[in-house]
PDB file of C-alpha atoms in Angstrom:
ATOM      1  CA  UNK A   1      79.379 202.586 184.247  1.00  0.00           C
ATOM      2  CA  UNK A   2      76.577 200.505 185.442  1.00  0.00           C
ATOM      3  CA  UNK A   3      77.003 197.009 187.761  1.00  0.00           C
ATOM      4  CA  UNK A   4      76.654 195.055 184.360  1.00  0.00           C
ATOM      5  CA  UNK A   5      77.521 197.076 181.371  1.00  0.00           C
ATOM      6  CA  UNK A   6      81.201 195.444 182.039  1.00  0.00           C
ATOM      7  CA  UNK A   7      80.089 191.919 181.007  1.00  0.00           C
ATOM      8  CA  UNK A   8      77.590 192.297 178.324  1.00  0.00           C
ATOM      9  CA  UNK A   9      81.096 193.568 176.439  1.00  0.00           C
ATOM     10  CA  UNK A  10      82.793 190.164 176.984  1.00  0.00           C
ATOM     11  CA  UNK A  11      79.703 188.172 175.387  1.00  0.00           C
ATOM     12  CA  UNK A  12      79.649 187.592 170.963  1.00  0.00           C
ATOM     13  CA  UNK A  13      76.760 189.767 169.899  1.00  0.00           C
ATOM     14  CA  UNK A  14      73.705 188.587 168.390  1.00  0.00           C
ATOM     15  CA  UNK A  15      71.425 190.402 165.729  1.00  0.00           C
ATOM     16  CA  UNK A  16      67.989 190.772 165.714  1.00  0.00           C
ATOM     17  CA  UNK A  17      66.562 188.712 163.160  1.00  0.00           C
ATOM     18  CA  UNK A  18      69.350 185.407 164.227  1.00  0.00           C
ATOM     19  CA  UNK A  19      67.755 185.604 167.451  1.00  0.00           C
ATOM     20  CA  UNK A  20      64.040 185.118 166.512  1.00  0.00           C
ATOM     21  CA  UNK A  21      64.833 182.631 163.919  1.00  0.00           C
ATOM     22  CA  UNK A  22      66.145 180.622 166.686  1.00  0.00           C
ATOM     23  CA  UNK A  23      64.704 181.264 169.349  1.00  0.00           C
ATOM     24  CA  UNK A  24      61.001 183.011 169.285  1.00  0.00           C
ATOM     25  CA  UNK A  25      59.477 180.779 171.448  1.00  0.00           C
ATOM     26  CA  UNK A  26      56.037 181.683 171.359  1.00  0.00           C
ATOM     27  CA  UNK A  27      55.106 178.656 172.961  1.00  0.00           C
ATOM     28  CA  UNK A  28      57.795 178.402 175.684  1.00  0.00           C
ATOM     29  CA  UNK A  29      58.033 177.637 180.044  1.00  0.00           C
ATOM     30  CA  UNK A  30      59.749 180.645 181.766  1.00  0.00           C
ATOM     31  CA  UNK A  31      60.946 180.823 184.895  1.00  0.00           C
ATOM     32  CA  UNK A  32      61.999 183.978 186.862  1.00  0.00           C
ATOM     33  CA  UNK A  33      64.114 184.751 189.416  1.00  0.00           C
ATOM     34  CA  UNK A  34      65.207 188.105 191.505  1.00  0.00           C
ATOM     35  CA  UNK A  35      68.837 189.032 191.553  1.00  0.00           C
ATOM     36  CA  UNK A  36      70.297 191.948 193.574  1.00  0.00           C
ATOM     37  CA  UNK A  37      72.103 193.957 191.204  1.00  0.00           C
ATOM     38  CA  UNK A  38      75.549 193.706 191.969  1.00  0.00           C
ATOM     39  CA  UNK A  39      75.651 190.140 192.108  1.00  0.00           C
ATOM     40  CA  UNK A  40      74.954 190.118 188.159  1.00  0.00           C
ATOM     41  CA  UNK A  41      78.667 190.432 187.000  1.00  0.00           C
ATOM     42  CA  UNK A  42      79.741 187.494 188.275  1.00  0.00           C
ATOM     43  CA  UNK A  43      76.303 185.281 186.735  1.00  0.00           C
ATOM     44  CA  UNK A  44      77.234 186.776 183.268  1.00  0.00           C
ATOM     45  CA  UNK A  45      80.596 185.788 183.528  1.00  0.00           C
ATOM     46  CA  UNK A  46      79.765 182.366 184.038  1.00  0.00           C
ATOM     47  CA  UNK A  47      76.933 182.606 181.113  1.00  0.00           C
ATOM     48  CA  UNK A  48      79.936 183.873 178.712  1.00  0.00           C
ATOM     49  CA  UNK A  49      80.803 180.993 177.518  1.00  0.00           C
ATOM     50  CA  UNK A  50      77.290 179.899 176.593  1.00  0.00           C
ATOM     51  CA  UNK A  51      75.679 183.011 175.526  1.00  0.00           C
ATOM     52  CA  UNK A  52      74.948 185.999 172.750  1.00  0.00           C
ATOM     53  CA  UNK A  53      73.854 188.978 173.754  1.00  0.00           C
ATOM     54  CA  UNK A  54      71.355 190.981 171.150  1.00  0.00           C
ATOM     55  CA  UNK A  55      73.220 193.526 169.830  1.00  0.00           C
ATOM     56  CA  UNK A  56      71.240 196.815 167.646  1.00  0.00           C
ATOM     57  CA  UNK A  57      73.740 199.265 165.971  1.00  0.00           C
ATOM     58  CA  UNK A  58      76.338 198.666 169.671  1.00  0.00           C
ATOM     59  CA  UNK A  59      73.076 198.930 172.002  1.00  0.00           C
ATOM     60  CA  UNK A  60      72.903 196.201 174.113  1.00  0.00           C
ATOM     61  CA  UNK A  61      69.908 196.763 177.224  1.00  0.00           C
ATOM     62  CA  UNK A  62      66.674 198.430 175.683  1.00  0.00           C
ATOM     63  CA  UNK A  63      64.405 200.287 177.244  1.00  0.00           C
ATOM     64  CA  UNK A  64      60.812 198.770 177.610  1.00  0.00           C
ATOM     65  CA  UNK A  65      57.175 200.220 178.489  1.00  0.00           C
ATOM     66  CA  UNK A  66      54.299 198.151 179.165  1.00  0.00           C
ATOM     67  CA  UNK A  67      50.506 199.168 179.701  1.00  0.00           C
ATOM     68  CA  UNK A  68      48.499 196.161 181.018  1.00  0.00           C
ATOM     69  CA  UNK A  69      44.585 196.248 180.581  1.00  0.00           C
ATOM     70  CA  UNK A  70      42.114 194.347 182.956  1.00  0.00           C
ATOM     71  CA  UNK A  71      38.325 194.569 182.953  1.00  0.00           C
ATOM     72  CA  UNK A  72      36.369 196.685 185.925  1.00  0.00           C
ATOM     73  CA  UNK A  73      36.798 193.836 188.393  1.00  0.00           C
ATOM     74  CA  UNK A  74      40.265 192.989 187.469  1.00  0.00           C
ATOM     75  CA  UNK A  75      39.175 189.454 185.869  1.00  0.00           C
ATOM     76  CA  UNK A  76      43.218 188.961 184.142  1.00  0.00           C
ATOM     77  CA  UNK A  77      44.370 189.780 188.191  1.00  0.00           C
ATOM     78  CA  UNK A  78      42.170 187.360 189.864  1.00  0.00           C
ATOM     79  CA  UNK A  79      42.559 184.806 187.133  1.00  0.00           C
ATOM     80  CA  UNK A  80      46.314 184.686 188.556  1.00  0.00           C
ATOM     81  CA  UNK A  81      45.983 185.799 191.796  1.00  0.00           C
ATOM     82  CA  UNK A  82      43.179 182.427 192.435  1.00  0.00           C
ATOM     83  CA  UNK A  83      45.755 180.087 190.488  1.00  0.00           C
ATOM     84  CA  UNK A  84      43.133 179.360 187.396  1.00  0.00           C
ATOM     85  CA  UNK A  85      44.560 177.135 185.062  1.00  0.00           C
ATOM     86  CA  UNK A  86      43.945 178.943 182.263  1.00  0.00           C
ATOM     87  CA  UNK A  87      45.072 182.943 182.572  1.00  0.00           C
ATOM     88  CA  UNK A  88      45.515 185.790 180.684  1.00  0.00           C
ATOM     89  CA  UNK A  89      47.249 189.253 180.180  1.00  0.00           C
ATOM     90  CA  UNK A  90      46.715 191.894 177.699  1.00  0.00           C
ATOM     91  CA  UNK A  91      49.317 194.422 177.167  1.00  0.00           C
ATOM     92  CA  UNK A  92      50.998 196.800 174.779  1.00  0.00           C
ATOM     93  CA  UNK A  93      54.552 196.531 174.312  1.00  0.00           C
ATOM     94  CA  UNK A  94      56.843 199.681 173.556  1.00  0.00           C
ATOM     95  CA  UNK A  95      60.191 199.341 172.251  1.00  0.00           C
ATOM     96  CA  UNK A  96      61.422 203.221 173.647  1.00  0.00           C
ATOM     97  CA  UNK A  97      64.466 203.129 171.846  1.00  0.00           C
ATOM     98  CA  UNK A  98      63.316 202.025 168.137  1.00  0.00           C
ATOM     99  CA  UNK A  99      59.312 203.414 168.548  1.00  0.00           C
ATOM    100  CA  UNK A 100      58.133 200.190 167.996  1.00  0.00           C
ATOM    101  CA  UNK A 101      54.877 199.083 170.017  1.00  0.00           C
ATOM    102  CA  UNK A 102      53.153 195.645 170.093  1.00  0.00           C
ATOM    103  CA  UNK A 103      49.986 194.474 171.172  1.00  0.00           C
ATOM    104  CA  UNK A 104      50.000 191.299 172.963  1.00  0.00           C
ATOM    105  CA  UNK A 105      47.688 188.440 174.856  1.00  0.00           C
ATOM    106  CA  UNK A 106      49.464 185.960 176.841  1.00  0.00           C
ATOM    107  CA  UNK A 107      47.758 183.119 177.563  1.00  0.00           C
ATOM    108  CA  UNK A 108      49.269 180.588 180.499  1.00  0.00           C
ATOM    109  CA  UNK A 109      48.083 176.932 180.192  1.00  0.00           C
ATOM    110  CA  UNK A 110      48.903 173.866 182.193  1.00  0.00           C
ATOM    111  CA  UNK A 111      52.568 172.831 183.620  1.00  0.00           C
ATOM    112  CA  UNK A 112      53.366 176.613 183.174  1.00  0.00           C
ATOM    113  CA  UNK A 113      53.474 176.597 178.895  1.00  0.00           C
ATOM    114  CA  UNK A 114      52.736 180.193 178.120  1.00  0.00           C
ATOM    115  CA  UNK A 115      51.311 181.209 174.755  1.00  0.00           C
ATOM    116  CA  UNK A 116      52.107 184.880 172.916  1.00  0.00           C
ATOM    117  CA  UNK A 117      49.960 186.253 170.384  1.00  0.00           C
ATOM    118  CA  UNK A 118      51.649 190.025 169.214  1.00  0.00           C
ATOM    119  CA  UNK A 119      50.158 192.573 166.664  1.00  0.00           C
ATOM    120  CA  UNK A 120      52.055 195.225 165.359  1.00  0.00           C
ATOM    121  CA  UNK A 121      50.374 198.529 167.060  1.00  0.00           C
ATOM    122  CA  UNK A 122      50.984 202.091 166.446  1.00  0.00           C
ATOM    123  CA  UNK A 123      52.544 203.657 169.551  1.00  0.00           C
ATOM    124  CA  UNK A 124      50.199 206.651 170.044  1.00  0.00           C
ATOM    125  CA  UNK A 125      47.893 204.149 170.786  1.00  0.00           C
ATOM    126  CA  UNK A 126      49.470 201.639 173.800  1.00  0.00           C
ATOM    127  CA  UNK A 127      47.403 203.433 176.018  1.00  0.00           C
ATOM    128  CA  UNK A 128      44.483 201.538 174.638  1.00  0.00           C
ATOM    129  CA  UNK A 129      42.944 198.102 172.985  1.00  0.00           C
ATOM    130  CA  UNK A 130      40.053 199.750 170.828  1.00  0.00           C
ATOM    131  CA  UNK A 131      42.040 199.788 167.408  1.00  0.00           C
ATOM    132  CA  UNK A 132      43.105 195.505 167.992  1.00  0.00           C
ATOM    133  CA  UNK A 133      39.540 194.542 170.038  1.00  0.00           C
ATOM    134  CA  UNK A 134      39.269 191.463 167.639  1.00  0.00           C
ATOM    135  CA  UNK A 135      42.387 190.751 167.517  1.00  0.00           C
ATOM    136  CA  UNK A 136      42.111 190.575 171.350  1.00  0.00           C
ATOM    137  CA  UNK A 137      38.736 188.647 171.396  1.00  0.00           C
ATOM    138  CA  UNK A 138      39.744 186.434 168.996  1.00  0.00           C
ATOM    139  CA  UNK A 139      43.081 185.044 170.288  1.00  0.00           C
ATOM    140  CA  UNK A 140      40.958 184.529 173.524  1.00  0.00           C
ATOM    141  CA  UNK A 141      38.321 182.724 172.299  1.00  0.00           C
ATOM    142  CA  UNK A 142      41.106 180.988 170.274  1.00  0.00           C
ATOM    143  CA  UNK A 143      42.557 179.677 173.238  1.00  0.00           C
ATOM    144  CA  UNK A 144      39.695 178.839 175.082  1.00  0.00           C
ATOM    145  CA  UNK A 145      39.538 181.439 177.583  1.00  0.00           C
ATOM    146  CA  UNK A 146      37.261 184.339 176.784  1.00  0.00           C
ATOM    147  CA  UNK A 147      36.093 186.057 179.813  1.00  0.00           C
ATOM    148  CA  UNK A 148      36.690 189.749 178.425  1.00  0.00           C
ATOM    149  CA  UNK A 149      34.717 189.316 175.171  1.00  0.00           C
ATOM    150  CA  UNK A 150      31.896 191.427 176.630  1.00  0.00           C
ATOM    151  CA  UNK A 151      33.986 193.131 179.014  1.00  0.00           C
ATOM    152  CA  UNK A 152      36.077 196.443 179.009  1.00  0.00           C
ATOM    153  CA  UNK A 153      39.797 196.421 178.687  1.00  0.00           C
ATOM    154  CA  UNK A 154      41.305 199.633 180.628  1.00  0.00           C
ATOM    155  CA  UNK A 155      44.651 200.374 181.235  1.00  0.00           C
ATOM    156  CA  UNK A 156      45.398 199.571 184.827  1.00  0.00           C
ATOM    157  CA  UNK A 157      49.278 199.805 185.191  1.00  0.00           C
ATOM    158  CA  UNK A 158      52.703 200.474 183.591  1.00  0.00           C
ATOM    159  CA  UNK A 159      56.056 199.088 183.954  1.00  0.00           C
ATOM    160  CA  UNK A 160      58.980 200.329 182.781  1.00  0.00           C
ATOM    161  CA  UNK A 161      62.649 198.705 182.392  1.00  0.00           C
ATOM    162  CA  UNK A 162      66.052 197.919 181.036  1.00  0.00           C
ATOM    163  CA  UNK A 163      66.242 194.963 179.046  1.00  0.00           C
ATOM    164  CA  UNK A 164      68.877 193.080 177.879  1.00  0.00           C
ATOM    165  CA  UNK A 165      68.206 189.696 175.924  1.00  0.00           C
ATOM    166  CA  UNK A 166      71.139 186.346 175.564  1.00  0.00           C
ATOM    167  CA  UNK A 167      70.866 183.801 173.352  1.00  0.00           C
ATOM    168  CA  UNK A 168      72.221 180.440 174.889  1.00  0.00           C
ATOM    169  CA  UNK A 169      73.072 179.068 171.323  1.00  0.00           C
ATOM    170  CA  UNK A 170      73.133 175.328 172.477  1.00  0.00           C
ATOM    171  CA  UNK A 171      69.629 174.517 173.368  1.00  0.00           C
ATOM    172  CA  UNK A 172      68.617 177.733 171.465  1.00  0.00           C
ATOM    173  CA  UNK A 173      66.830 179.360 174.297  1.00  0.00           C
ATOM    174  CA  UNK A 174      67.129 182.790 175.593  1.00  0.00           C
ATOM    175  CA  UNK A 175      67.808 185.051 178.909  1.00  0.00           C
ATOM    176  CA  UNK A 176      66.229 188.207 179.525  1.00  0.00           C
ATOM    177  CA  UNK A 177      67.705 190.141 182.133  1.00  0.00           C
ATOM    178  CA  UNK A 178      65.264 193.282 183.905  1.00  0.00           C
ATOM    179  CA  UNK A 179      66.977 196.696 185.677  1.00  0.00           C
ATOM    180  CA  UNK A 180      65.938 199.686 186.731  1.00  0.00           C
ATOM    181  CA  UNK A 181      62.211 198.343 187.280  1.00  0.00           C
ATOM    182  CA  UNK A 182      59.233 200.966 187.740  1.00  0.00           C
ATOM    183  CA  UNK A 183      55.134 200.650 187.925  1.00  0.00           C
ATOM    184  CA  UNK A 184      52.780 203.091 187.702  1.00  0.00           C
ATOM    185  CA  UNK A 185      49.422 202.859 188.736  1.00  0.00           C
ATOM    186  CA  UNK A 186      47.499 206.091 189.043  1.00  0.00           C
ATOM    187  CA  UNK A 187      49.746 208.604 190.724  1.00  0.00           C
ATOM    188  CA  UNK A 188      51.535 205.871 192.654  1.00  0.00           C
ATOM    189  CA  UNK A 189      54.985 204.453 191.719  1.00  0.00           C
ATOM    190  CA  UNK A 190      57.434 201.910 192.737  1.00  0.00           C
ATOM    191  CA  UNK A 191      61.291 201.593 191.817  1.00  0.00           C
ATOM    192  CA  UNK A 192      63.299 198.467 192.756  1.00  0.00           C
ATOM    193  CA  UNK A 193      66.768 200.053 191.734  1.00  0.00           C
ATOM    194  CA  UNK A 194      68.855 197.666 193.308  1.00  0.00           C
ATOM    195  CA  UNK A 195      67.376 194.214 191.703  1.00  0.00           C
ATOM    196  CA  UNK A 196      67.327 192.477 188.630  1.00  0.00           C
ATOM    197  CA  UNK A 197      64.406 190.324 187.393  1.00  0.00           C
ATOM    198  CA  UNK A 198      66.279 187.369 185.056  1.00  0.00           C
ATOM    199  CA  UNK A 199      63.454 185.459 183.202  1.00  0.00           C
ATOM    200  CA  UNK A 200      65.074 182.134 181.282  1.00  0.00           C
ATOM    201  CA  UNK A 201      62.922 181.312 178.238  1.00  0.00           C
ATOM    202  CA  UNK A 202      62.756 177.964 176.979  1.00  0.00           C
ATOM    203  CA  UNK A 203      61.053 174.447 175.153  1.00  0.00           C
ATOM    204  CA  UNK A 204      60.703 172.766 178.897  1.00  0.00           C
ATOM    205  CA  UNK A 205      63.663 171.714 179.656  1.00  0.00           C
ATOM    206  CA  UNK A 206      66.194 173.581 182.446  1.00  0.00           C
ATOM    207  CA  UNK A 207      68.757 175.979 180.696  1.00  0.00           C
ATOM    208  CA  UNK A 208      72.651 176.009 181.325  1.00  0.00           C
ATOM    209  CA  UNK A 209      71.448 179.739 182.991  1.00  0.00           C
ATOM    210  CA  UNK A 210      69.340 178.145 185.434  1.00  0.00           C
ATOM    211  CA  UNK A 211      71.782 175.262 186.176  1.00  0.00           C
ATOM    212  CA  UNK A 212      74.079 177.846 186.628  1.00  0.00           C
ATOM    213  CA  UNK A 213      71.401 179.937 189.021  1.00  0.00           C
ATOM    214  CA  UNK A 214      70.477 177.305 190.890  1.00  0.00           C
ATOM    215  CA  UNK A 215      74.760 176.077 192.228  1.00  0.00           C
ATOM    216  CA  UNK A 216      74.079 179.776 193.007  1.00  0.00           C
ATOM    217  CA  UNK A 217      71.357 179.010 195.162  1.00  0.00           C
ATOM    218  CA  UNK A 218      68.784 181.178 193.754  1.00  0.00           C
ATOM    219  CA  UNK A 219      65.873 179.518 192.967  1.00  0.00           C
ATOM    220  CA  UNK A 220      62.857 180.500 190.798  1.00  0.00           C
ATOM    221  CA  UNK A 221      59.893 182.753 192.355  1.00  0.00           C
ATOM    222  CA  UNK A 222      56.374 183.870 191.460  1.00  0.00           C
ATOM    223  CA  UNK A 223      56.678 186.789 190.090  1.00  0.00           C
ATOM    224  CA  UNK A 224      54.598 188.703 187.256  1.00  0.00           C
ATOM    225  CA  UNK A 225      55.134 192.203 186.536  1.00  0.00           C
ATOM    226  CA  UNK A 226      51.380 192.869 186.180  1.00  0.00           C
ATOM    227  CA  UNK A 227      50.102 191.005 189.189  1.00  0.00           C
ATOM    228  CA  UNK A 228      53.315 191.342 191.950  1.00  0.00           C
ATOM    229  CA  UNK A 229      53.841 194.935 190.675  1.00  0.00           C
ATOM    230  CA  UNK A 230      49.405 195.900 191.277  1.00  0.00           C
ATOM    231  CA  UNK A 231      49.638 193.939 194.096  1.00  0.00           C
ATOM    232  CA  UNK A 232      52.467 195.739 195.907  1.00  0.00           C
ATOM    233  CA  UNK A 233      50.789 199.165 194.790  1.00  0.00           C
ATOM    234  CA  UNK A 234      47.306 198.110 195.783  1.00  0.00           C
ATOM    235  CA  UNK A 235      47.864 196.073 199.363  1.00  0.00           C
ATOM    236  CA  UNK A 236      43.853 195.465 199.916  1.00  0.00           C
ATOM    237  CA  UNK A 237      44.180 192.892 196.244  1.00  0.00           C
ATOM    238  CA  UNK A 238      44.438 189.422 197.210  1.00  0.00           C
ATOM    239  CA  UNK A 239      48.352 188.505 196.948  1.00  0.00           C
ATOM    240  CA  UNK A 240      49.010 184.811 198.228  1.00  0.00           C
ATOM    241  CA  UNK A 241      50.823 183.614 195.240  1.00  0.00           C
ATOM    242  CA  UNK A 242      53.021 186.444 195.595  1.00  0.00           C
ATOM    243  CA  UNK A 243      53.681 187.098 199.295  1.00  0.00           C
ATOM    244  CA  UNK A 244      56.290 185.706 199.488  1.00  0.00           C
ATOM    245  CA  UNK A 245      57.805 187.981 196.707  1.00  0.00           C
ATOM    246  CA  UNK A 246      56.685 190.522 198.060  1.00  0.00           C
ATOM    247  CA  UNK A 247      57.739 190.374 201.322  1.00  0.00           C
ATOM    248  CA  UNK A 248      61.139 189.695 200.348  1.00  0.00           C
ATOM    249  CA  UNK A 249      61.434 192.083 197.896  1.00  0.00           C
ATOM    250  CA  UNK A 250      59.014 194.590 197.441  1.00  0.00           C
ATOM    251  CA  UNK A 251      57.678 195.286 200.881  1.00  0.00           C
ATOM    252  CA  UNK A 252      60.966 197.031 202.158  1.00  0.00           C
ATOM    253  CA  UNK A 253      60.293 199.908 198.835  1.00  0.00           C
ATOM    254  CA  UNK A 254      57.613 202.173 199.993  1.00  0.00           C
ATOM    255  CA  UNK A 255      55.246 203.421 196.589  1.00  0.00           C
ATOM    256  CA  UNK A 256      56.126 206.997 196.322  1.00  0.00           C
ATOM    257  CA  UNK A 257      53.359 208.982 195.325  1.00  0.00           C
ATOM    258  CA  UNK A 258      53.815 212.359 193.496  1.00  0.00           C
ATOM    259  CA  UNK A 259      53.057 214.155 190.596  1.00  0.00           C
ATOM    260  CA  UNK A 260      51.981 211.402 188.345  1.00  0.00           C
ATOM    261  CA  UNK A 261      48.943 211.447 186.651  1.00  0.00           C
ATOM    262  CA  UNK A 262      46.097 210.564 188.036  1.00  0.00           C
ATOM    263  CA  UNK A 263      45.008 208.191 185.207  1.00  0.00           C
ATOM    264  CA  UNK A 264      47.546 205.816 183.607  1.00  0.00           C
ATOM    265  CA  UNK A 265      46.120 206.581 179.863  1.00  0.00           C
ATOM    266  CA  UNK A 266      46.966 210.151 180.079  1.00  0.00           C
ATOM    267  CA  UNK A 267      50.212 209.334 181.465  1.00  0.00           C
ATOM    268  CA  UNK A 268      51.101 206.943 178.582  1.00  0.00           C
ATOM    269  CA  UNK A 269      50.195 209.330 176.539  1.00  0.00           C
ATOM    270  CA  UNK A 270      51.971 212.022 177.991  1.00  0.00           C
ATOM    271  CA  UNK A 271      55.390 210.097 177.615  1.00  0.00           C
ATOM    272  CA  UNK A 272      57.608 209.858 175.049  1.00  0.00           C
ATOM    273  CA  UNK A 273      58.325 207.054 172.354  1.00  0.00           C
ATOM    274  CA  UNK A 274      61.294 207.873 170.923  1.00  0.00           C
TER     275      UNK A 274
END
């Protein structure tokens, strides 16, 4: 048994479809904080009497894959890494345990809103954006920001991850809650098995789970999965909205490199969906 299967049993479930009615959030403020493993029991304890955990057929944490795309020069990196006010991210989005896939642009605006446009996507193709281009280019240029239009998309790195999602029924906002974290990029890869990334999800406002974080004394940091994870696999990037994530957290777990592939479409495509 795992640090925090034990508490996700003592929450009311949630389904599926409950949880987006209330709380989809397309338009939401998130902020993310970095919790070492074993000190997640006692947080969802606290969150019980607030919360809902998703619940699928019993299942409870899901396992994720995302591919990110950038241009040549990284224009989605930079974008974050020089603090623009308006950035972007392209990824697919790969439910593992259903065989769903997604194909999203997030778009961050001022006073950290953050915009979500999805597309259902076949899963043989997460490895790349050819088959939803337009739908890329257009929710770019719908937003306003539209440096990729005449630019290539590649796939630059993948994350993979437990997820498990809480519905804090009160202000109708949601927790996700990030284990056994992994990035990929080329045939280097990075494993934080001893942290948990919890993201809080809501209209503006503070939620009872960061209220509850903060008494804790942890407090929110920068950190993107994209950007902190290429940044602590590819030192020479520029990192200074990170560094301080990254030398708390990430610096002490060396990138292993192995047998991965050497190009992050083949291993995509190489992995399993189901």
């Amino acid at each position: 048994m795992t640090p925090i299967t034990a508490p996700w049993t003592e929450l009311a479930p949630v389904g599926l479809t409950e949880l987006v009615d209330r709380a989809a959030l397309q338009t939401r403020v998130d902020r993310k904080y970095v919790v070492p493993l074993d000190e997640l029991p006692d947080l969802l304890a606290q969150l019980s009497p607030y919360a809902r955990v998703l619940d699928i057929d019993g299942v409870r944490a899901f396992r994720y894959e995302s591919v990110y795309f950038d241009t040549p020069r990284l224009a989605s990196y930079h974008c974050a890494a020089y603090r623009r006010r308006r950035r972007f991210k392209v990824r697919t989005r790969s439910y593992l345990d259903s065989a769903q896939c997604w194909l999203e642009v997030k778009i961050s605006g001022a006073r950290g809103s953050l915009t979500k446009h999805r597309l259902p996507y076949r899963p043989q193709d997460r490895a790349t954006v050819q088959p939803g281009r337009t739908f890329v280019q257009e929710a770019l240029e719908r937003e306003a920001v539209c440096p990729t239009v005449d630019s290539t998309l590649d796939p630059v790195l993948v994350t993979t991850y437990q997820r498990a999602t809480l519905l804090l029924t009160a202000t109708a906002s949601r927790v996700t809650v990030d284990t056994d974290l992994t990035w990929r990029c080329g045939d280097r890869t990075l494993r934080l098995p001893d942290l948990a990334v919890v993201e809080t999800k809501t209209s503006r406002a503070a939620s009872v789970a960061d209220r509850l974080l903060w008494q804790r004394g942890t407090r929110p940091v920068r950190i993107s999965k994209y950007a902190t994870g290429l940044a602590a696999l590819r030192p020479e990037l520029p990192d200074s909205p990170w560094r301080r994530t990254l030398r708390r957290h990430f610096r002490d777990s060396t990138p292993s490199t192995g047998t991965t592939p050497s190009t992050i479409a083949r291993s995509v495509q190489e992995a399993s969906c189901v």
